[in-house]
Amino acid sequence: ETGVTQTPRHLVMGMTNKKSLKCEQHLGHNAMYWYKQSAKKPLELMFVYNFKEQTENNSVPSRFSPECPNSSHLFLHLHTLQPEDSALYLCASSQDGMGETGIYFGEGSWLTVV
Amino acid sequence: AQTVTQSQPEMSVQEAETVTLSCTYDTSESDYYLFWYKQPPSRQMILVIRQEAYKQQNATENRFSVNFQKAAKSFSLKISDSQLGDAAMYFCAYRSAREVNNDMRFGAGTRLTVKP
């Protein structure tokens, strides 16, 4: 059982759709992250929130819009995506923004854009 | 910028044997953290072991241990008594201790197969 839960686990959407990925952490952490994992590429950091404040936006296109209403929940709103956005999206959390004890990942949301 | 290199795309080991996965990194910083993550077919990334750069003693977690060579910027993972459940992708990761919310750099991964 994971302390970081992601829903949905699988999502298929058209390029004109609007959908959202949800992440919830039950670890009492204060920092949350979105990572993108594509085939044959290293994990890419997309966004970081620390105490609900966005502190990192790693040059992510505006068709990805994060939202962090509180320290336990993180959303990734998706709009007008492209087929190359198909990937595994991993949510993670850490005790604080330093992450010295490591960051803890959810099981990921598989996104397919058709 | 810091980079993490895993030079072995694939490795295999016989069950109950020992295997070592390699990782090197490039940094000009002196204070940082290193991690090994395991990603089984379920795709969840699981933290296996961590090492603080200021500690000379190599970290150990049950059957998993690391060989941390700071001068050589090397951080290999040794899995002893390999089990079928160890089959997974293994990622080495680096994180600076200098800044808040900085990026955790991941290597490209090593796919480990365990043969019964």
PDB file of C-alpha atoms in Angstrom:
ATOM      1  CA  GLU A   1       0.000   0.000   0.000  1.00  0.00           C
ATOM      2  CA  THR A   2       1.384   3.345  -1.025  1.00  0.00           C
ATOM      3  CA  GLY A   3       1.331   6.575   0.972  1.00  0.00           C
ATOM      4  CA  VAL A   4       0.893   8.475  -2.295  1.00  0.00           C
ATOM      5  CA  THR A   5      -2.252   7.693  -4.268  1.00  0.00           C
ATOM      6  CA  GLN A   6      -2.872   8.687  -7.850  1.00  0.00           C
ATOM      7  CA  THR A   7      -6.106   8.586  -9.830  1.00  0.00           C
ATOM      8  CA  PRO A   8      -6.949   7.623 -12.441  1.00  0.00           C
ATOM      9  CA  ARG A   9      -4.366   4.946 -13.070  1.00  0.00           C
ATOM     10  CA  HIS A  10      -5.099   4.977 -16.785  1.00  0.00           C
ATOM     11  CA  LEU A  11      -6.498   7.775 -18.916  1.00  0.00           C
ATOM     12  CA  VAL A  12      -7.158   7.997 -22.624  1.00  0.00           C
ATOM     13  CA  MET A  13      -8.101  11.407 -23.934  1.00  0.00           C
ATOM     14  CA  GLY A  14      -8.514  13.179 -27.210  1.00  0.00           C
ATOM     15  CA  MET A  15      -6.504  16.231 -28.092  1.00  0.00           C
ATOM     16  CA  THR A  16      -9.438  18.552 -27.492  1.00  0.00           C
ATOM     17  CA  ASN A  17     -10.464  17.084 -24.136  1.00  0.00           C
ATOM     18  CA  LYS A  18      -9.980  18.544 -20.686  1.00  0.00           C
ATOM     19  CA  LYS A  19      -9.103  16.101 -17.932  1.00  0.00           C
ATOM     20  CA  SER A  20      -7.323  16.127 -14.601  1.00  0.00           C
ATOM     21  CA  LEU A  21      -4.953  13.840 -12.744  1.00  0.00           C
ATOM     22  CA  LYS A  22      -5.265  13.697  -8.991  1.00  0.00           C
ATOM     23  CA  CYS A  23      -2.698  12.923  -6.335  1.00  0.00           C
ATOM     24  CA  GLU A  24      -3.132  12.545  -2.599  1.00  0.00           C
ATOM     25  CA  GLN A  25      -0.435  11.870  -0.041  1.00  0.00           C
ATOM     26  CA  HIS A  26      -1.046  10.399   3.396  1.00  0.00           C
ATOM     27  CA  LEU A  27       2.475  10.861   4.734  1.00  0.00           C
ATOM     28  CA  GLY A  28       2.180  14.280   6.342  1.00  0.00           C
ATOM     29  CA  HIS A  29       4.636  15.709   3.818  1.00  0.00           C
ATOM     30  CA  ASN A  30       4.808  19.348   2.853  1.00  0.00           C
ATOM     31  CA  ALA A  31       6.248  19.163  -0.637  1.00  0.00           C
ATOM     32  CA  MET A  32       4.644  17.553  -3.693  1.00  0.00           C
ATOM     33  CA  TYR A  33       5.915  16.981  -7.211  1.00  0.00           C
ATOM     34  CA  TRP A  34       4.801  16.018 -10.694  1.00  0.00           C
ATOM     35  CA  TYR A  35       7.229  14.019 -12.827  1.00  0.00           C
ATOM     36  CA  LYS A  36       6.859  12.811 -16.407  1.00  0.00           C
ATOM     37  CA  GLN A  37       8.312   9.470 -17.443  1.00  0.00           C
ATOM     38  CA  SER A  38       8.561   8.796 -21.167  1.00  0.00           C
ATOM     39  CA  ALA A  39      10.017   5.747 -22.854  1.00  0.00           C
ATOM     40  CA  LYS A  40      13.810   5.739 -22.995  1.00  0.00           C
ATOM     41  CA  LYS A  41      14.112   9.130 -21.287  1.00  0.00           C
ATOM     42  CA  PRO A  42      15.099  10.015 -17.723  1.00  0.00           C
ATOM     43  CA  LEU A  43      12.394  11.200 -15.381  1.00  0.00           C
ATOM     44  CA  GLU A  44      11.562  14.843 -15.978  1.00  0.00           C
ATOM     45  CA  LEU A  45      10.540  17.118 -13.142  1.00  0.00           C
ATOM     46  CA  MET A  46       7.517  19.200 -14.121  1.00  0.00           C
ATOM     47  CA  PHE A  47       6.315  21.054 -11.024  1.00  0.00           C
ATOM     48  CA  VAL A  48       7.152  21.376  -7.346  1.00  0.00           C
ATOM     49  CA  TYR A  49       4.949  22.695  -4.576  1.00  0.00           C
ATOM     50  CA  ASN A  50       6.244  23.420  -1.107  1.00  0.00           C
ATOM     51  CA  PHE A  51       3.649  24.279   1.548  1.00  0.00           C
ATOM     52  CA  LYS A  52       1.098  24.772  -1.250  1.00  0.00           C
ATOM     53  CA  GLU A  53       3.268  27.311  -3.049  1.00  0.00           C
ATOM     54  CA  GLN A  54       4.584  26.511  -6.488  1.00  0.00           C
ATOM     55  CA  THR A  55       8.338  26.822  -6.380  1.00  0.00           C
ATOM     56  CA  GLU A  56       9.346  25.124  -9.591  1.00  0.00           C
ATOM     57  CA  ASN A  57       7.986  25.115 -13.107  1.00  0.00           C
ATOM     58  CA  ASN A  58      10.449  23.302 -15.261  1.00  0.00           C
ATOM     59  CA  SER A  59       9.559  24.986 -18.567  1.00  0.00           C
ATOM     60  CA  VAL A  60       6.398  22.950 -18.877  1.00  0.00           C
ATOM     61  CA  PRO A  61       3.936  23.918 -21.662  1.00  0.00           C
ATOM     62  CA  SER A  62       0.862  25.780 -20.516  1.00  0.00           C
ATOM     63  CA  ARG A  63      -1.390  22.922 -21.614  1.00  0.00           C
ATOM     64  CA  PHE A  64      -0.348  21.377 -18.279  1.00  0.00           C
ATOM     65  CA  SER A  65      -1.721  23.324 -15.332  1.00  0.00           C
ATOM     66  CA  PRO A  66      -0.988  22.248 -11.758  1.00  0.00           C
ATOM     67  CA  GLU A  67      -3.099  22.995  -8.710  1.00  0.00           C
ATOM     68  CA  CYS A  68      -2.247  22.413  -5.061  1.00  0.00           C
ATOM     69  CA  PRO A  69      -5.199  23.293  -2.780  1.00  0.00           C
ATOM     70  CA  ASN A  70      -3.426  21.967   0.318  1.00  0.00           C
ATOM     71  CA  SER A  71      -0.301  20.079   1.306  1.00  0.00           C
ATOM     72  CA  SER A  72      -2.009  16.714   0.838  1.00  0.00           C
ATOM     73  CA  HIS A  73      -3.513  17.143  -2.618  1.00  0.00           C
ATOM     74  CA  LEU A  74      -2.061  17.914  -6.008  1.00  0.00           C
ATOM     75  CA  PHE A  75      -3.789  18.072  -9.367  1.00  0.00           C
ATOM     76  CA  LEU A  76      -2.544  18.228 -12.918  1.00  0.00           C
ATOM     77  CA  HIS A  77      -5.105  19.749 -15.262  1.00  0.00           C
ATOM     78  CA  LEU A  78      -4.721  18.708 -18.871  1.00  0.00           C
ATOM     79  CA  HIS A  79      -6.012  20.658 -21.852  1.00  0.00           C
ATOM     80  CA  THR A  80      -5.387  20.444 -25.591  1.00  0.00           C
ATOM     81  CA  LEU A  81      -2.651  17.852 -25.240  1.00  0.00           C
ATOM     82  CA  GLN A  82      -0.533  16.440 -28.030  1.00  0.00           C
ATOM     83  CA  PRO A  83       0.186  12.770 -28.781  1.00  0.00           C
ATOM     84  CA  GLU A  84       3.783  13.269 -27.608  1.00  0.00           C
ATOM     85  CA  ASP A  85       2.392  14.038 -24.143  1.00  0.00           C
ATOM     86  CA  SER A  86       1.488  10.374 -23.792  1.00  0.00           C
ATOM     87  CA  ALA A  87       3.554   9.115 -20.857  1.00  0.00           C
ATOM     88  CA  LEU A  88       3.479   7.936 -17.282  1.00  0.00           C
ATOM     89  CA  TYR A  89       2.882  10.845 -14.911  1.00  0.00           C
ATOM     90  CA  LEU A  90       4.245  10.290 -11.447  1.00  0.00           C
ATOM     91  CA  CYS A  91       3.274  12.226  -8.376  1.00  0.00           C
ATOM     92  CA  ALA A  92       5.642  12.321  -5.421  1.00  0.00           C
ATOM     93  CA  SER A  93       5.964  13.922  -2.021  1.00  0.00           C
ATOM     94  CA  SER A  94       8.719  14.660   0.467  1.00  0.00           C
ATOM     95  CA  GLN A  95       8.878  15.797   4.045  1.00  0.00           C
ATOM     96  CA  ASP A  96      10.150  19.159   3.015  1.00  0.00           C
ATOM     97  CA  GLY A  97      11.540  20.881  -0.012  1.00  0.00           C
ATOM     98  CA  MET A  98      15.027  19.589   0.692  1.00  0.00           C
ATOM     99  CA  GLY A  99      13.978  16.006   0.131  1.00  0.00           C
ATOM    100  CA  GLU A 100      16.996  14.760   2.006  1.00  0.00           C
ATOM    101  CA  THR A 101      15.125  11.693   3.136  1.00  0.00           C
ATOM    102  CA  GLY A 102      14.125  10.974  -0.422  1.00  0.00           C
ATOM    103  CA  ILE A 103      10.898  11.569  -2.236  1.00  0.00           C
ATOM    104  CA  TYR A 104       8.082   9.063  -2.256  1.00  0.00           C
ATOM    105  CA  PHE A 105       6.221   8.236  -5.428  1.00  0.00           C
ATOM    106  CA  GLY A 106       2.719   7.182  -6.287  1.00  0.00           C
ATOM    107  CA  GLU A 107       1.966   4.384  -8.723  1.00  0.00           C
ATOM    108  CA  GLY A 108       1.590   6.758 -11.621  1.00  0.00           C
ATOM    109  CA  SER A 109      -1.119   7.662 -14.097  1.00  0.00           C
ATOM    110  CA  TRP A 110      -0.736   6.285 -17.606  1.00  0.00           C
ATOM    111  CA  LEU A 111      -1.856   8.939 -20.064  1.00  0.00           C
ATOM    112  CA  THR A 112      -2.556   8.205 -23.710  1.00  0.00           C
ATOM    113  CA  VAL A 113      -3.428  11.089 -26.002  1.00  0.00           C
ATOM    114  CA  VAL A 114      -5.186  10.081 -29.197  1.00  0.00           C
TER     115      VAL A 114
ATOM    116  CA  ALA B   1      24.423  21.054 -14.234  1.00  0.00           C
ATOM    117  CA  GLN B   2      24.499  17.783 -12.429  1.00  0.00           C
ATOM    118  CA  THR B   3      24.189  14.631 -14.518  1.00  0.00           C
ATOM    119  CA  VAL B   4      23.723  11.018 -13.524  1.00  0.00           C
ATOM    120  CA  THR B   5      24.967   8.194 -15.726  1.00  0.00           C
ATOM    121  CA  GLN B   6      24.024   4.552 -15.559  1.00  0.00           C
ATOM    122  CA  SER B   7      26.186   2.790 -18.100  1.00  0.00           C
ATOM    123  CA  GLN B   8      24.422  -0.587 -17.921  1.00  0.00           C
ATOM    124  CA  PRO B   9      21.036  -0.521 -19.695  1.00  0.00           C
ATOM    125  CA  GLU B  10      20.448  -4.172 -18.741  1.00  0.00           C
ATOM    126  CA  MET B  11      21.856  -6.605 -16.237  1.00  0.00           C
ATOM    127  CA  SER B  12      20.962 -10.137 -15.259  1.00  0.00           C
ATOM    128  CA  VAL B  13      21.725 -12.221 -12.215  1.00  0.00           C
ATOM    129  CA  GLN B  14      21.046 -15.769 -11.095  1.00  0.00           C
ATOM    130  CA  GLU B  15      18.736 -16.123  -8.145  1.00  0.00           C
ATOM    131  CA  ALA B  16      20.666 -16.128  -4.832  1.00  0.00           C
ATOM    132  CA  GLU B  17      23.721 -14.563  -6.484  1.00  0.00           C
ATOM    133  CA  THR B  18      25.090 -11.037  -6.085  1.00  0.00           C
ATOM    134  CA  VAL B  19      24.900  -8.260  -8.651  1.00  0.00           C
ATOM    135  CA  THR B  20      26.314  -4.744  -8.748  1.00  0.00           C
ATOM    136  CA  LEU B  21      24.687  -1.876 -10.629  1.00  0.00           C
ATOM    137  CA  SER B  22      26.878   1.064 -11.581  1.00  0.00           C
ATOM    138  CA  CYS B  23      26.188   4.765 -11.291  1.00  0.00           C
ATOM    139  CA  THR B  24      28.396   7.790 -11.790  1.00  0.00           C
ATOM    140  CA  TYR B  25      27.491  11.422 -11.436  1.00  0.00           C
ATOM    141  CA  ASP B  26      28.945  14.777 -12.255  1.00  0.00           C
ATOM    142  CA  THR B  27      28.795  17.658  -9.813  1.00  0.00           C
ATOM    143  CA  SER B  28      30.899  20.496  -8.502  1.00  0.00           C
ATOM    144  CA  GLU B  29      29.094  20.507  -5.176  1.00  0.00           C
ATOM    145  CA  SER B  30      30.376  18.920  -1.987  1.00  0.00           C
ATOM    146  CA  ASP B  31      27.093  18.415  -0.152  1.00  0.00           C
ATOM    147  CA  TYR B  32      24.409  16.289  -1.748  1.00  0.00           C
ATOM    148  CA  TYR B  33      22.319  13.154  -1.438  1.00  0.00           C
ATOM    149  CA  LEU B  34      22.326  10.042  -3.578  1.00  0.00           C
ATOM    150  CA  PHE B  35      19.517   7.540  -3.954  1.00  0.00           C
ATOM    151  CA  TRP B  36      18.671   4.275  -5.605  1.00  0.00           C
ATOM    152  CA  TYR B  37      15.084   3.722  -6.656  1.00  0.00           C
ATOM    153  CA  LYS B  38      13.455   0.525  -7.851  1.00  0.00           C
ATOM    154  CA  GLN B  39      10.618   0.527 -10.366  1.00  0.00           C
ATOM    155  CA  PRO B  40       8.950  -2.884 -10.713  1.00  0.00           C
ATOM    156  CA  PRO B  41       6.425  -3.672 -13.456  1.00  0.00           C
ATOM    157  CA  SER B  42       3.738  -2.019 -11.319  1.00  0.00           C
ATOM    158  CA  ARG B  43       5.592   1.217 -12.194  1.00  0.00           C
ATOM    159  CA  GLN B  44       5.680   2.589  -8.658  1.00  0.00           C
ATOM    160  CA  MET B  45       9.080   4.029  -7.841  1.00  0.00           C
ATOM    161  CA  ILE B  46      10.271   2.652  -4.525  1.00  0.00           C
ATOM    162  CA  LEU B  47      13.138   4.165  -2.557  1.00  0.00           C
ATOM    163  CA  VAL B  48      15.710   1.433  -1.938  1.00  0.00           C
ATOM    164  CA  ILE B  49      18.590   3.212  -0.258  1.00  0.00           C
ATOM    165  CA  ARG B  50      20.015   6.690   0.308  1.00  0.00           C
ATOM    166  CA  GLN B  51      23.452   8.082   1.039  1.00  0.00           C
ATOM    167  CA  GLU B  52      24.528  11.468   2.360  1.00  0.00           C
ATOM    168  CA  ALA B  53      27.679  12.708   0.685  1.00  0.00           C
ATOM    169  CA  TYR B  54      29.213  13.910   3.957  1.00  0.00           C
ATOM    170  CA  LYS B  55      29.074  10.403   5.402  1.00  0.00           C
ATOM    171  CA  GLN B  56      31.988   8.147   4.556  1.00  0.00           C
ATOM    172  CA  GLN B  57      30.240   5.008   5.722  1.00  0.00           C
ATOM    173  CA  ASN B  58      28.427   3.158   2.980  1.00  0.00           C
ATOM    174  CA  ALA B  59      24.677   2.824   3.481  1.00  0.00           C
ATOM    175  CA  THR B  60      23.156  -0.621   3.925  1.00  0.00           C
ATOM    176  CA  GLU B  61      19.545  -1.782   3.895  1.00  0.00           C
ATOM    177  CA  ASN B  62      19.203  -5.528   4.395  1.00  0.00           C
ATOM    178  CA  ARG B  63      20.387  -7.166   1.147  1.00  0.00           C
ATOM    179  CA  PHE B  64      21.084  -3.806  -0.503  1.00  0.00           C
ATOM    180  CA  SER B  65      24.303  -1.909   0.022  1.00  0.00           C
ATOM    181  CA  VAL B  66      26.158   0.833  -1.786  1.00  0.00           C
ATOM    182  CA  ASN B  67      29.773   1.517  -2.604  1.00  0.00           C
ATOM    183  CA  PHE B  68      30.098   5.286  -2.419  1.00  0.00           C
ATOM    184  CA  GLN B  69      33.327   6.660  -3.811  1.00  0.00           C
ATOM    185  CA  LYS B  70      33.069  10.439  -3.470  1.00  0.00           C
ATOM    186  CA  ALA B  71      36.339  11.311  -5.161  1.00  0.00           C
ATOM    187  CA  ALA B  72      35.485   9.116  -8.116  1.00  0.00           C
ATOM    188  CA  LYS B  73      31.854  10.310  -8.080  1.00  0.00           C
ATOM    189  CA  SER B  74      30.684   6.750  -8.132  1.00  0.00           C
ATOM    190  CA  PHE B  75      27.670   5.253  -6.350  1.00  0.00           C
ATOM    191  CA  SER B  76      27.110   1.584  -7.131  1.00  0.00           C
ATOM    192  CA  LEU B  77      24.357  -0.622  -5.733  1.00  0.00           C
ATOM    193  CA  LYS B  78      25.063  -4.175  -4.632  1.00  0.00           C
ATOM    194  CA  ILE B  79      22.191  -6.621  -4.292  1.00  0.00           C
ATOM    195  CA  SER B  80      23.094  -9.749  -2.359  1.00  0.00           C
ATOM    196  CA  ASP B  81      21.178 -13.031  -2.388  1.00  0.00           C
ATOM    197  CA  SER B  82      19.101 -11.834  -5.363  1.00  0.00           C
ATOM    198  CA  GLN B  83      15.442 -12.752  -5.334  1.00  0.00           C
ATOM    199  CA  LEU B  84      12.915 -12.979  -8.150  1.00  0.00           C
ATOM    200  CA  GLY B  85      11.148  -9.962  -6.681  1.00  0.00           C
ATOM    201  CA  ASP B  86      14.252  -7.858  -7.243  1.00  0.00           C
ATOM    202  CA  ALA B  87      13.584  -7.857 -10.988  1.00  0.00           C
ATOM    203  CA  ALA B  88      12.865  -4.247 -11.915  1.00  0.00           C
ATOM    204  CA  MET B  89      14.264  -1.050 -13.364  1.00  0.00           C
ATOM    205  CA  TYR B  90      16.743   0.567 -11.004  1.00  0.00           C
ATOM    206  CA  PHE B  91      17.350   4.304 -11.089  1.00  0.00           C
ATOM    207  CA  CYS B  92      20.197   6.177  -9.499  1.00  0.00           C
ATOM    208  CA  ALA B  93      19.380   9.730  -8.436  1.00  0.00           C
ATOM    209  CA  TYR B  94      21.247  12.802  -7.219  1.00  0.00           C
ATOM    210  CA  ARG B  95      19.970  15.762  -5.260  1.00  0.00           C
ATOM    211  CA  SER B  96      21.859  18.824  -4.169  1.00  0.00           C
ATOM    212  CA  ALA B  97      21.677  19.714  -0.482  1.00  0.00           C
ATOM    213  CA  ARG B  98      22.275  23.336  -1.261  1.00  0.00           C
ATOM    214  CA  GLU B  99      18.882  24.495  -2.441  1.00  0.00           C
ATOM    215  CA  VAL B 100      15.275  23.967  -1.542  1.00  0.00           C
ATOM    216  CA  ASN B 101      13.069  22.348  -4.162  1.00  0.00           C
ATOM    217  CA  ASN B 102      15.828  21.710  -6.574  1.00  0.00           C
ATOM    218  CA  ASP B 103      15.504  18.957  -9.102  1.00  0.00           C
ATOM    219  CA  MET B 104      16.316  15.364  -8.291  1.00  0.00           C
ATOM    220  CA  ARG B 105      18.404  14.169 -11.235  1.00  0.00           C
ATOM    221  CA  PHE B 106      17.767  10.622 -12.356  1.00  0.00           C
ATOM    222  CA  GLY B 107      19.866   8.307 -14.484  1.00  0.00           C
ATOM    223  CA  ALA B 108      18.398   6.498 -17.456  1.00  0.00           C
ATOM    224  CA  GLY B 109      17.984   3.301 -15.458  1.00  0.00           C
ATOM    225  CA  THR B 110      19.232  -0.282 -15.475  1.00  0.00           C
ATOM    226  CA  ARG B 111      16.836  -3.128 -16.138  1.00  0.00           C
ATOM    227  CA  LEU B 112      17.644  -6.041 -13.842  1.00  0.00           C
ATOM    228  CA  THR B 113      16.509  -9.550 -14.718  1.00  0.00           C
ATOM    229  CA  VAL B 114      16.678 -12.295 -12.105  1.00  0.00           C
ATOM    230  CA  LYS B 115      16.952 -15.830 -13.476  1.00  0.00           C
ATOM    231  CA  PRO B 116      15.502 -18.695 -11.417  1.00  0.00           C
TER     232      PRO B 116
END
